[in-house]
Coordinates of C-alpha atoms in Angstrom, one line a residue:
Chain Q
X1 CA -5.8 43.3 -93.9
X2 CA -9.4 42.1 -94.5
X3 CA -12.6 43.0 -92.8
X4 CA -12.2 40.1 -90.3
X5 CA -9.6 42.1 -88.5
X6 CA -12.0 43.6 -86.0
X7 CA -13.5 40.3 -85.2
X8 CA -12.4 38.8 -81.9
X9 CA -10.8 35.4 -82.7
X10 CA -9.5 34.8 -79.2
X11 CA -10.9 37.0 -76.4
X12 CA -8.8 38.4 -73.6
X13 CA -10.6 36.1 -71.2
X14 CA -9.6 33.1 -73.3
X15 CA -6.0 34.2 -73.4
X16 CA -6.1 34.6 -69.6
X17 CA -7.7 31.1 -69.3
X18 CA -5.1 29.5 -71.5
X19 CA -2.2 31.3 -69.8
X20 CA -3.6 29.9 -66.5
X21 CA -3.6 26.4 -67.9
X22 CA 0.1 26.9 -69.0
X23 CA 1.0 28.4 -65.6
X24 CA 1.8 31.8 -66.9
X25 CA 1.0 35.1 -65.2
X26 CA 0.1 37.9 -67.6
X27 CA -0.6 41.6 -67.1
X28 CA -3.5 43.3 -68.9
X29 CA -1.3 44.9 -71.5
X30 CA 0.3 41.6 -72.5
X31 CA -3.1 39.9 -72.5
X32 CA -4.5 42.5 -74.9
X33 CA -1.5 42.4 -77.2
X34 CA -1.5 38.5 -77.2
X35 CA -5.2 38.5 -77.9
X36 CA -4.6 40.6 -81.1
X37 CA -1.4 38.8 -82.2
X38 CA -2.6 35.3 -81.5
X39 CA -6.0 36.2 -83.1
X40 CA -4.2 37.1 -86.3
X41 CA -2.2 33.8 -86.2
X42 CA -5.3 31.7 -85.5
X43 CA -7.1 33.5 -88.3
X44 CA -4.3 32.6 -90.7
X45 CA -4.4 29.0 -89.4
X46 CA -8.1 28.8 -90.2
X47 CA -7.1 28.4 -93.9
X48 CA -6.6 24.7 -92.9
X49 CA -10.4 24.4 -92.8
X50 CA -10.5 24.7 -96.6
X51 CA -8.4 21.5 -97.0
X52 CA -10.2 18.3 -97.7
X53 CA -8.8 15.9 -95.3
X54 CA -11.6 13.3 -95.4
X55 CA -9.3 10.5 -96.6
X56 CA -6.1 11.7 -94.9
X57 CA -4.7 9.8 -91.9
X58 CA -3.0 11.9 -89.3
X59 CA 0.8 12.1 -89.0
X60 CA 2.5 12.7 -85.7
X61 CA 6.0 11.8 -86.8
X62 CA 8.0 12.5 -89.9
X63 CA 9.4 9.1 -90.5
X64 CA 7.9 5.7 -90.0
X65 CA 9.5 3.8 -87.2
X66 CA 8.1 0.8 -85.4
X67 CA 8.3 0.7 -81.6
X68 CA 11.9 1.0 -80.4
X69 CA 12.3 -2.0 -78.0
X70 CA 15.5 -2.7 -76.1
X71 CA 16.7 -5.3 -73.6
X72 CA 16.0 -4.3 -70.0
X73 CA 19.6 -4.2 -68.8
X74 CA 21.1 -2.5 -65.8
X75 CA 23.5 0.2 -67.0
X76 CA 25.5 2.9 -65.3
X77 CA 23.5 5.9 -64.4
X78 CA 24.3 9.4 -63.6
X79 CA 25.7 10.1 -60.1
X80 CA 22.9 11.5 -57.9
X81 CA 24.8 14.6 -56.8
X82 CA 25.7 15.4 -60.4
X83 CA 22.0 14.9 -61.4
X84 CA 21.1 17.4 -58.7
X85 CA 23.8 19.8 -59.6
X86 CA 21.5 22.3 -61.3
X87 CA 18.6 22.1 -58.8
X88 CA 17.6 25.5 -57.6
X89 CA 17.1 24.1 -54.1
X90 CA 18.1 20.7 -52.7
X91 CA 18.7 18.9 -49.5
X92 CA 20.1 15.4 -48.6
X93 CA 19.9 14.3 -52.3
X94 CA 16.3 15.5 -52.8
X95 CA 14.7 18.5 -54.6
X96 CA 13.2 21.0 -52.3
X97 CA 9.9 22.6 -53.3
X98 CA 7.4 24.8 -51.5
X99 CA 4.9 22.9 -49.3
X100 CA 2.4 20.9 -51.5
X101 CA 0.1 19.5 -48.8
X102 CA -1.6 22.1 -46.5
Chain A
X1 CA 45.4 34.0 -96.3
X2 CA 44.7 34.1 -92.6
X3 CA 44.4 30.8 -90.7
X4 CA 40.9 31.7 -89.5
X5 CA 39.7 31.9 -93.1
X6 CA 40.5 28.3 -93.9
X7 CA 37.8 25.7 -94.6
X8 CA 37.7 22.5 -92.6
X9 CA 39.1 20.5 -95.6
X10 CA 41.9 23.0 -96.2
X11 CA 42.8 23.2 -92.5
X12 CA 42.6 19.4 -92.3
X13 CA 45.2 19.0 -95.0
X14 CA 47.6 21.5 -93.5
X15 CA 47.2 19.9 -90.1
X16 CA 47.9 16.5 -91.5
X17 CA 51.0 17.7 -93.3
X18 CA 52.1 19.4 -90.1
X19 CA 52.2 22.8 -91.9
X20 CA 50.1 24.3 -89.1
X21 CA 49.1 23.1 -85.7
X22 CA 45.6 23.1 -84.1
X23 CA 47.1 25.4 -81.5
X24 CA 47.9 28.0 -84.1
X25 CA 44.6 27.6 -85.9
X26 CA 42.6 27.8 -82.6
X27 CA 44.6 30.9 -81.5
X28 CA 43.9 32.6 -84.8
X29 CA 40.1 31.9 -84.5
X30 CA 40.0 33.1 -80.9
X31 CA 41.8 36.3 -81.8
X32 CA 39.3 36.8 -84.6
X33 CA 36.5 36.5 -82.2
X34 CA 38.2 38.9 -79.8
X35 CA 38.6 41.4 -82.7
X36 CA 35.1 41.3 -84.3
X37 CA 32.5 39.6 -82.1
X38 CA 31.7 42.9 -80.4
X39 CA 30.2 44.0 -83.7
X40 CA 28.4 40.7 -84.6
X41 CA 27.4 39.2 -81.3
X42 CA 27.6 35.6 -82.5
X43 CA 28.7 34.0 -79.3
X44 CA 27.1 33.6 -75.9
X45 CA 30.1 31.8 -74.4
X46 CA 33.6 31.6 -75.8
X47 CA 35.5 28.6 -74.3
X48 CA 39.0 30.0 -74.8
X49 CA 40.8 27.9 -72.2
X50 CA 39.0 24.7 -73.0
X51 CA 39.6 25.3 -76.7
X52 CA 43.3 25.7 -76.2
X53 CA 43.5 22.6 -74.1
X54 CA 41.6 20.6 -76.8
X55 CA 43.8 22.1 -79.5
X56 CA 47.0 20.9 -77.7
X57 CA 45.4 17.4 -77.2
X58 CA 44.4 17.3 -80.9
X59 CA 48.0 18.2 -82.0
X60 CA 49.2 15.2 -80.0
X61 CA 46.7 12.9 -81.8
X62 CA 47.7 14.3 -85.2
X63 CA 51.4 13.8 -84.3
X64 CA 50.7 10.1 -83.7
X65 CA 49.0 9.9 -87.1
X66 CA 45.6 9.2 -85.6
X67 CA 43.8 12.3 -86.8
X68 CA 40.2 12.3 -88.2
X69 CA 38.8 15.0 -90.6
X70 CA 37.6 17.2 -87.6
X71 CA 40.7 16.7 -85.4
X72 CA 41.9 20.1 -84.2
X73 CA 39.2 22.0 -86.1
X74 CA 37.6 24.9 -84.1
X75 CA 33.8 24.4 -84.1
X76 CA 31.0 26.7 -82.9
X77 CA 28.1 24.9 -81.2
X78 CA 24.5 26.3 -81.0
X79 CA 23.7 27.0 -77.4
X80 CA 20.9 24.4 -77.3
X81 CA 23.2 21.5 -77.5
X82 CA 24.2 20.1 -74.1
X83 CA 27.9 20.4 -73.4
X84 CA 29.1 18.8 -70.3
X85 CA 30.4 21.4 -67.8
X86 CA 29.8 24.3 -70.2
X87 CA 26.8 26.6 -69.7
X88 CA 24.0 25.8 -72.1
X89 CA 21.4 28.6 -72.1
X90 CA 19.1 28.1 -75.1
X91 CA 19.4 32.0 -75.1
X92 CA 16.8 32.0 -72.3
X93 CA 16.8 33.5 -68.8
X94 CA 15.2 30.1 -67.8
X95 CA 18.6 28.3 -68.5
X96 CA 20.9 31.3 -67.8
X97 CA 22.9 29.3 -65.2
X98 CA 22.3 25.7 -66.6
X99 CA 25.5 23.6 -66.8
X100 CA 24.7 20.3 -68.3
X101 CA 25.9 17.2 -66.4
X102 CA 26.2 15.3 -69.7
X103 CA 27.2 15.7 -73.3
X104 CA 24.8 15.5 -76.2
X105 CA 25.5 12.5 -78.4
X106 CA 26.8 14.7 -81.2
X107 CA 29.3 16.3 -78.7
X108 CA 30.5 12.8 -77.8
X109 CA 31.0 12.2 -81.5
X110 CA 32.8 15.5 -82.1
X111 CA 35.0 14.8 -79.0
X112 CA 35.9 11.3 -80.3
X113 CA 37.3 13.1 -83.4
X114 CA 39.1 15.6 -81.2
X115 CA 37.3 18.6 -82.6
X116 CA 37.9 21.8 -80.7
X117 CA 34.8 23.5 -79.2
X118 CA 35.5 27.2 -79.6
X119 CA 32.2 28.4 -78.0
X120 CA 28.4 28.4 -77.8
X121 CA 26.5 30.5 -80.3
X122 CA 23.5 32.8 -79.9
X123 CA 20.0 31.9 -81.1
X124 CA 16.4 32.8 -80.8
X125 CA 15.2 31.7 -77.3
X126 CA 14.5 27.9 -77.4
X127 CA 15.0 28.1 -81.2
X128 CA 11.7 30.0 -81.6
X129 CA 12.3 32.6 -84.2
X130 CA 13.7 33.5 -87.6
X131 CA 16.0 36.4 -86.7
X132 CA 17.9 35.7 -83.5
X133 CA 16.3 38.8 -82.1
X134 CA 14.4 36.7 -79.6
X135 CA 17.6 35.9 -77.7
X136 CA 17.2 36.8 -74.0
X137 CA 20.7 38.1 -74.0
X138 CA 21.5 40.1 -77.2
X139 CA 20.7 40.2 -81.0
X140 CA 23.2 38.8 -83.5
X141 CA 24.0 41.0 -86.4
X142 CA 24.4 40.0 -90.0
X143 CA 28.1 40.2 -91.0
X144 CA 27.0 41.4 -94.5
X145 CA 25.1 44.4 -93.0
X146 CA 25.1 44.9 -89.2
X147 CA 21.7 46.7 -89.4
X148 CA 20.1 43.4 -90.5
X149 CA 19.3 40.1 -88.9
X150 CA 21.5 37.0 -89.6
X151 CA 18.4 34.8 -89.8
X152 CA 17.4 32.4 -87.2
X153 CA 17.2 30.6 -85.1
X154 CA 20.8 29.4 -85.7
X155 CA 21.8 33.0 -86.4
X156 CA 24.9 32.9 -84.2
X157 CA 26.3 29.7 -85.8
X158 CA 25.7 31.1 -89.3
X159 CA 27.1 34.6 -88.5
X160 CA 30.2 33.0 -86.9
X161 CA 30.8 30.8 -89.9
X162 CA 30.3 33.7 -92.4
X163 CA 32.7 36.0 -90.5
X164 CA 35.4 33.4 -89.9
X165 CA 34.9 33.2 -86.1
X166 CA 34.9 29.4 -86.4
X167 CA 36.0 26.9 -89.0
X168 CA 32.7 25.0 -88.9
X169 CA 29.5 25.1 -86.9
X170 CA 26.6 23.1 -85.6
X171 CA 23.0 24.4 -85.8
X172 CA 19.5 22.9 -85.4
X173 CA 16.5 23.2 -87.7
X174 CA 12.9 22.8 -86.6
X175 CA 11.3 24.9 -89.4
X176 CA 14.3 26.4 -91.4
X177 CA 16.6 27.4 -88.5
X178 CA 19.7 26.1 -90.3
X179 CA 18.8 26.8 -93.9
X180 CA 17.4 30.3 -93.5
X181 CA 20.4 31.8 -91.6
X182 CA 22.8 30.0 -93.9
X183 CA 21.0 31.7 -96.8
X184 CA 21.1 35.1 -95.1
X185 CA 24.8 34.9 -94.2
X186 CA 26.0 33.2 -97.5
X187 CA 27.2 30.0 -95.9
X188 CA 26.1 26.4 -96.5
X189 CA 23.7 24.7 -94.1
X190 CA 22.1 21.3 -94.1
X191 CA 19.1 20.0 -92.3
X192 CA 19.4 16.2 -92.4
X193 CA 16.5 13.7 -92.7
X194 CA 14.6 13.5 -89.4
X195 CA 16.3 10.7 -87.4
X196 CA 19.6 10.9 -89.3
X197 CA 21.4 12.7 -86.4
X198 CA 20.7 11.8 -82.8
X199 CA 18.7 14.4 -80.8
X200 CA 19.9 13.2 -77.5
X201 CA 21.1 16.2 -75.6
X202 CA 19.4 18.7 -77.9
X203 CA 17.1 20.9 -75.8
X204 CA 13.7 20.0 -77.2
X205 CA 11.5 22.6 -79.0
X206 CA 9.2 20.5 -81.3
X207 CA 10.3 16.9 -81.1
X208 CA 8.8 15.6 -84.3
X209 CA 10.5 18.4 -86.3
X210 CA 13.8 19.1 -84.6
X211 CA 17.0 18.0 -86.3
X212 CA 20.7 18.9 -85.7
X213 CA 22.9 19.7 -88.7
X214 CA 26.0 21.3 -90.0
X215 CA 26.6 25.0 -91.0
X216 CA 29.8 25.3 -93.0
X217 CA 31.9 27.4 -95.4
X218 CA 31.4 25.1 -98.3
X219 CA 29.7 21.8 -99.4
X220 CA 32.7 19.6 -98.7
X221 CA 32.9 20.9 -95.1
X222 CA 29.2 20.2 -94.7
X223 CA 29.7 16.6 -95.8
X224 CA 32.6 16.2 -93.4
X225 CA 30.6 17.4 -90.4
X226 CA 27.6 15.3 -91.4
X227 CA 29.9 12.2 -91.6
X228 CA 30.9 12.9 -88.0
X229 CA 27.5 13.5 -86.4
X230 CA 25.1 11.1 -88.4
X231 CA 24.1 7.7 -87.2
X232 CA 21.9 5.6 -85.0
X233 CA 21.9 6.3 -81.2
X234 CA 20.2 4.0 -78.7
X235 CA 19.6 7.0 -76.6
X236 CA 17.3 8.6 -79.2
X237 CA 14.5 6.2 -80.0
X238 CA 13.6 8.2 -83.1
X239 CA 17.1 8.0 -84.6
X240 CA 17.2 5.8 -87.7
X241 CA 19.0 2.5 -87.6
X242 CA 20.4 2.9 -91.1
X243 CA 24.1 2.7 -92.1
X244 CA 25.8 6.1 -92.6
X245 CA 27.6 6.4 -96.0
X246 CA 30.7 8.5 -96.6
X247 CA 29.0 11.7 -97.6
X248 CA 32.2 13.2 -99.1
X249 CA 32.2 10.4 -101.7
X250 CA 29.0 11.9 -103.1
X251 CA 30.9 15.0 -104.1
X252 CA 31.6 14.0 -107.7
X253 CA 31.5 16.3 -110.7
X254 CA 28.7 15.9 -113.3
X255 CA 25.0 15.8 -112.9
X256 CA 24.1 13.7 -116.0
X257 CA 20.9 11.8 -115.5
X258 CA 19.9 13.8 -112.4
X259 CA 16.3 15.1 -112.6
X260 CA 15.8 18.4 -110.8
X261 CA 12.2 19.2 -109.9
X262 CA 10.9 22.8 -110.0
X263 CA 7.8 23.3 -107.8
X264 CA 5.5 25.6 -109.7
X265 CA 3.8 26.9 -106.5
X266 CA 7.0 28.2 -105.0
X267 CA 7.6 30.4 -107.9
X268 CA 4.1 31.8 -107.9
X269 CA 4.0 32.7 -104.2
X270 CA 3.2 36.3 -103.6
X271 CA 5.7 38.6 -101.9
X272 CA 8.9 37.0 -103.1
X273 CA 11.6 39.5 -103.8
X274 CA 12.5 39.7 -107.5
X275 CA 16.2 39.4 -106.7
X276 CA 15.5 36.1 -105.0
X277 CA 13.5 34.7 -107.9
X278 CA 16.2 35.9 -110.4
X279 CA 19.1 34.3 -108.4
X280 CA 17.3 31.0 -108.0
X281 CA 16.2 30.9 -111.7
X282 CA 19.9 31.5 -112.7
X283 CA 21.0 28.8 -110.2
X284 CA 18.6 26.3 -111.8
X285 CA 20.0 27.2 -115.3
X286 CA 23.5 26.7 -114.0
X287 CA 22.6 23.3 -112.5
X288 CA 20.9 22.2 -115.8
X289 CA 24.1 23.4 -117.7
X290 CA 26.1 20.8 -115.7
X291 CA 23.9 18.0 -117.1
X292 CA 20.8 17.9 -114.9
X293 CA 17.4 17.6 -116.4
X294 CA 14.7 20.1 -115.5
X295 CA 11.3 18.6 -114.5
X296 CA 8.2 20.7 -113.6
X297 CA 6.5 19.5 -110.5
X298 CA 3.7 20.5 -108.3
X299 CA 3.4 20.7 -104.5
X300 CA -0.3 21.7 -104.3
X301 CA -0.5 21.5 -100.5
X302 CA 2.6 23.5 -99.8
X303 CA 0.6 26.6 -99.3
X304 CA -0.8 25.1 -96.1
X305 CA 2.6 24.4 -94.7
X306 CA 2.9 27.5 -92.5
X307 CA -0.6 27.1 -91.1
X308 CA -0.1 23.4 -90.3
X309 CA 3.4 24.1 -88.8
X310 CA 2.1 26.9 -86.5
X311 CA -0.3 24.4 -85.0
X312 CA 2.0 21.4 -84.7
X313 CA 5.2 23.1 -83.5
X314 CA 3.5 25.2 -80.8
X315 CA 1.5 22.2 -79.6
X316 CA 4.7 20.2 -79.2
X317 CA 6.5 23.2 -77.7
X318 CA 3.8 23.8 -75.1
X319 CA 4.1 20.2 -74.0
X320 CA 8.0 20.1 -74.1
X321 CA 8.4 23.4 -72.2
X322 CA 6.1 22.2 -69.4
X323 CA 9.2 20.8 -67.8
X324 CA 10.5 24.3 -66.9
X325 CA 8.9 24.5 -63.5
X326 CA 11.7 25.7 -61.3
X327 CA 12.2 22.3 -59.6
X328 CA 14.8 20.2 -61.2
X329 CA 17.1 22.6 -63.0
X330 CA 17.0 26.1 -64.4
X331 CA 15.7 29.4 -63.0
X332 CA 13.4 29.4 -60.0
X333 CA 11.6 32.6 -58.9
X334 CA 12.2 33.3 -55.2
X335 CA 9.9 34.2 -52.4
X336 CA 6.9 32.0 -53.2
X337 CA 5.5 29.7 -50.5
X338 CA 2.9 28.0 -52.6
X339 CA 4.0 25.6 -55.3
X340 CA 1.6 26.8 -58.0
X341 CA 2.6 30.4 -57.3
X342 CA 6.2 29.3 -57.6
X343 CA 5.6 27.6 -61.0
X344 CA 3.7 30.6 -62.3
X345 CA 6.3 33.2 -61.2
X346 CA 9.2 31.0 -62.5
X347 CA 7.7 30.5 -65.9
X348 CA 6.5 34.1 -66.2
X349 CA 9.9 35.6 -65.4
X350 CA 12.0 32.8 -67.1
X351 CA 10.4 32.8 -70.6
X352 CA 10.5 35.7 -73.1
X353 CA 7.5 37.0 -75.1
X354 CA 7.8 34.8 -78.2
X355 CA 8.1 31.6 -76.1
X356 CA 5.0 32.6 -74.1
X357 CA 3.2 33.3 -77.3
X358 CA 3.9 29.9 -78.7
X359 CA 3.1 28.1 -75.4
X360 CA -0.3 29.9 -75.4
X361 CA -1.0 29.0 -79.1
X362 CA 0.0 25.4 -78.4
X363 CA -2.0 25.1 -75.1
X364 CA -5.0 26.7 -76.8
X365 CA -4.9 24.3 -79.8
X366 CA -4.6 21.3 -77.5
X367 CA -7.2 22.5 -75.0
X368 CA -10.5 20.7 -74.6
X369 CA -12.9 21.4 -77.5
X370 CA -10.2 22.7 -79.9
X371 CA -7.9 19.6 -80.2
X372 CA -9.6 18.1 -83.3
X373 CA -10.1 21.4 -85.1
X374 CA -6.5 22.4 -84.7
X375 CA -4.0 19.6 -83.9
X376 CA -6.1 16.9 -85.5
X377 CA -6.6 18.9 -88.7
X378 CA -3.0 20.0 -88.9
X379 CA -1.8 16.4 -88.4
X380 CA -3.9 15.4 -91.4
X381 CA -2.7 18.2 -93.5
X382 CA 0.8 17.1 -92.6
X383 CA 0.0 13.7 -94.2
X384 CA -1.1 15.5 -97.4
X385 CA 2.1 17.6 -97.5
X386 CA 4.2 14.4 -97.1
X387 CA 2.3 12.8 -99.9
X388 CA 3.0 15.8 -102.1
X389 CA 6.7 15.3 -101.7
X390 CA 6.4 11.5 -102.1
X391 CA 4.6 12.0 -105.4
X392 CA 7.1 14.7 -106.5
X393 CA 10.1 12.4 -105.9
X394 CA 8.6 9.9 -108.3
X395 CA 9.5 12.2 -111.2
X396 CA 12.6 13.9 -109.8
X397 CA 15.7 13.3 -107.7
X398 CA 15.9 16.6 -106.0
X399 CA 13.7 19.7 -105.7
X400 CA 15.1 23.2 -106.2
X401 CA 13.5 26.2 -104.5
X402 CA 14.3 29.5 -102.8
X403 CA 15.2 29.4 -99.0
X404 CA 13.6 32.6 -97.9
X405 CA 11.3 34.9 -99.8
X406 CA 13.5 38.0 -99.2
X407 CA 17.1 38.7 -98.3
X408 CA 17.8 39.5 -94.6
X409 CA 15.4 42.1 -93.2
X410 CA 16.3 44.9 -90.8
X411 CA 16.7 44.3 -87.1
X412 CA 13.3 45.3 -85.5
X413 CA 11.4 45.2 -88.8
X414 CA 9.2 42.2 -88.0
X415 CA 9.7 41.7 -84.3
X416 CA 6.3 43.2 -83.3
X417 CA 4.4 41.3 -86.0
X418 CA 4.7 37.6 -85.3
X419 CA 2.6 36.4 -88.2
X420 CA 4.8 38.3 -90.8
X421 CA 7.8 36.8 -89.1
X422 CA 6.3 33.3 -89.4
X423 CA 5.6 33.8 -93.1
X424 CA 9.3 34.4 -93.7
X425 CA 9.8 30.6 -93.3
X426 CA 7.2 29.8 -96.0
X427 CA 9.7 27.8 -98.1
X428 CA 11.4 25.9 -95.3
X429 CA 8.7 24.7 -92.9
X430 CA 7.1 22.0 -95.0
X431 CA 10.4 20.2 -95.2
X432 CA 10.4 19.6 -91.4
X433 CA 6.8 18.5 -91.5
X434 CA 7.8 15.9 -94.1
X435 CA 11.1 15.0 -92.4
X436 CA 13.1 15.2 -95.6
X437 CA 16.6 16.6 -95.9
X438 CA 17.4 20.1 -97.3
X439 CA 20.5 22.2 -97.9
X440 CA 21.0 25.9 -98.5
X441 CA 23.9 27.0 -100.7
X442 CA 24.9 30.6 -101.6
X443 CA 23.5 31.4 -105.0
X444 CA 23.6 35.2 -105.4
X445 CA 23.3 38.7 -103.9
X446 CA 20.5 41.3 -104.0
X447 CA 21.2 44.7 -105.5
X448 CA 22.0 45.9 -101.9
X449 CA 24.7 43.2 -101.7
X450 CA 22.7 40.9 -99.4
X451 CA 23.2 37.1 -99.7
X452 CA 20.6 34.8 -101.3
X453 CA 20.5 31.0 -100.9
X454 CA 19.3 28.1 -103.1
X455 CA 17.4 25.3 -101.4
X456 CA 17.9 21.8 -102.6
X457 CA 15.6 19.1 -101.2
X458 CA 15.8 15.3 -101.4
X459 CA 13.7 12.4 -100.3
X460 CA 14.2 10.7 -97.0
X461 CA 17.9 9.7 -96.5
X462 CA 18.9 11.1 -99.8
X463 CA 21.5 13.5 -98.4
X464 CA 24.0 12.2 -100.9
X465 CA 21.9 13.4 -103.8
X466 CA 21.4 16.9 -102.5
X467 CA 25.1 17.2 -101.5
X468 CA 26.1 16.2 -105.0
X469 CA 23.8 18.8 -106.7
X470 CA 25.0 21.4 -104.2
X471 CA 28.6 20.5 -104.8
X472 CA 28.3 20.8 -108.6
X473 CA 26.5 24.1 -108.2
X474 CA 29.2 25.4 -105.9
X475 CA 32.0 24.3 -108.2
X476 CA 30.4 26.1 -111.1
X477 CA 30.0 29.4 -109.2
X478 CA 32.0 31.8 -107.0
X479 CA 29.4 32.8 -104.4
X480 CA 30.8 30.6 -101.6
X481 CA 34.2 32.3 -101.9
X482 CA 32.8 35.9 -101.3
X483 CA 33.4 37.1 -97.8
X484 CA 31.7 40.0 -95.9
X485 CA 33.9 43.0 -95.0
X486 CA 33.6 43.0 -91.2

């Protein structure tokens, strides 16, 4: 690889911060590994900076589609118990979660 | 010939003429799975009882003369397609116990035709990978060489098709996940135009790139499956409200007047195996011998495809996978009394390393201060890549290219080096960014006997053109008839 390899592209602190944002716990070994691996990937992604995009619009979708409107009609919906059938914890037709308000 | 070796169109003819029953065919395929799947690992769930029930029901439909081309045909379904009442795991610990309460639209369509669902196939977790090594449950082995990967992420569907453990299969393609495993396993795989097939009930990875498509034993079968699954779906607002042609009617001999574009840059890329280049060059000559005209084209932005893709796909994934929080469905870590602690423990235990890596890349690229430099820039480069193809299709009808730069690599070879793994999709990713259709057809073997595929690309909704070129190539060659010795 080139001389940039030893440069820090994404620090361990940054990996930790981003993992926090994404609600992921990571141990020190994984953080160190990810910092290296993701650093290599981001360095590769940096080739995009050499592309002249001054006149390019941005694309977020592969095919052009206008807004998809439909009539607001009442249709059959899924049975409540069926919809809850995969819930890790449930009671009286509701999802149970740990206490949110202290 | 054994019943499990039949193609869909061969089996369809025998079923229609009452020379075989779906019960016999399904039994033969289930026995084949029983005999060899220990060595391959293509399936995560085999639905033996359900399949036999469906086969008997299909035989009754055929007896009444109401059969369709997929009636009674044993199909393998990638395990990220929701199947009502049948566990759908995405090869992730997060969805290990998930039993969908509804069917994906494509499953409703297959059920309407009375196809038989033989089982759910292995894949890279949440379709993130090129080798099927990132499955939380087991790797799948390449039927041509068990030491090697079958490709990915639809590795289970491709390996099952190649080793006759199904008659046809369904995969999904976000950056090459149908075409690359099809190439590595010597089967035919088609990624349709974005929006051609409904994504309702497909577990989302990168929503602007994901597309469901067929993996099959030949081009005719590919067209038959596409006929069954294509079409507008009010439940998918990105599906295209365009009529669906009969794709099998595109399978006519002769390519006179068809202009095939050869993208210079693809043949000048570093690191492409000589046997791949040689096979693809030979395939181009074969196609031109059947009447097509060769046109040199240029896709100057294609070299930025991998970089743009590895911003856009992880960004979309990090957002899509935020839903796995242990509340509504899927895995929940136990013993946490604080909700944030519960989210963190659930996601940390439920996701594998590659999924976490991509969530972190995506979250980083979308985070405050980095959005414009990464996601904004990549979205603009995506426009330029789309314009490249648009310009190219002004001077040609289809584009011919390799599928993967090398034949199947060894299990474990790239698993610790994500960037190298990502670069193995260099010829397939741009197609998803542009939303155009592409097919992989078998076009040769390396000196070690490993399969090589030819990629044929078309403009939006030009599936008929690529199927026609693929069909003519197939009919002029014997590669699709070669089977691995399992």
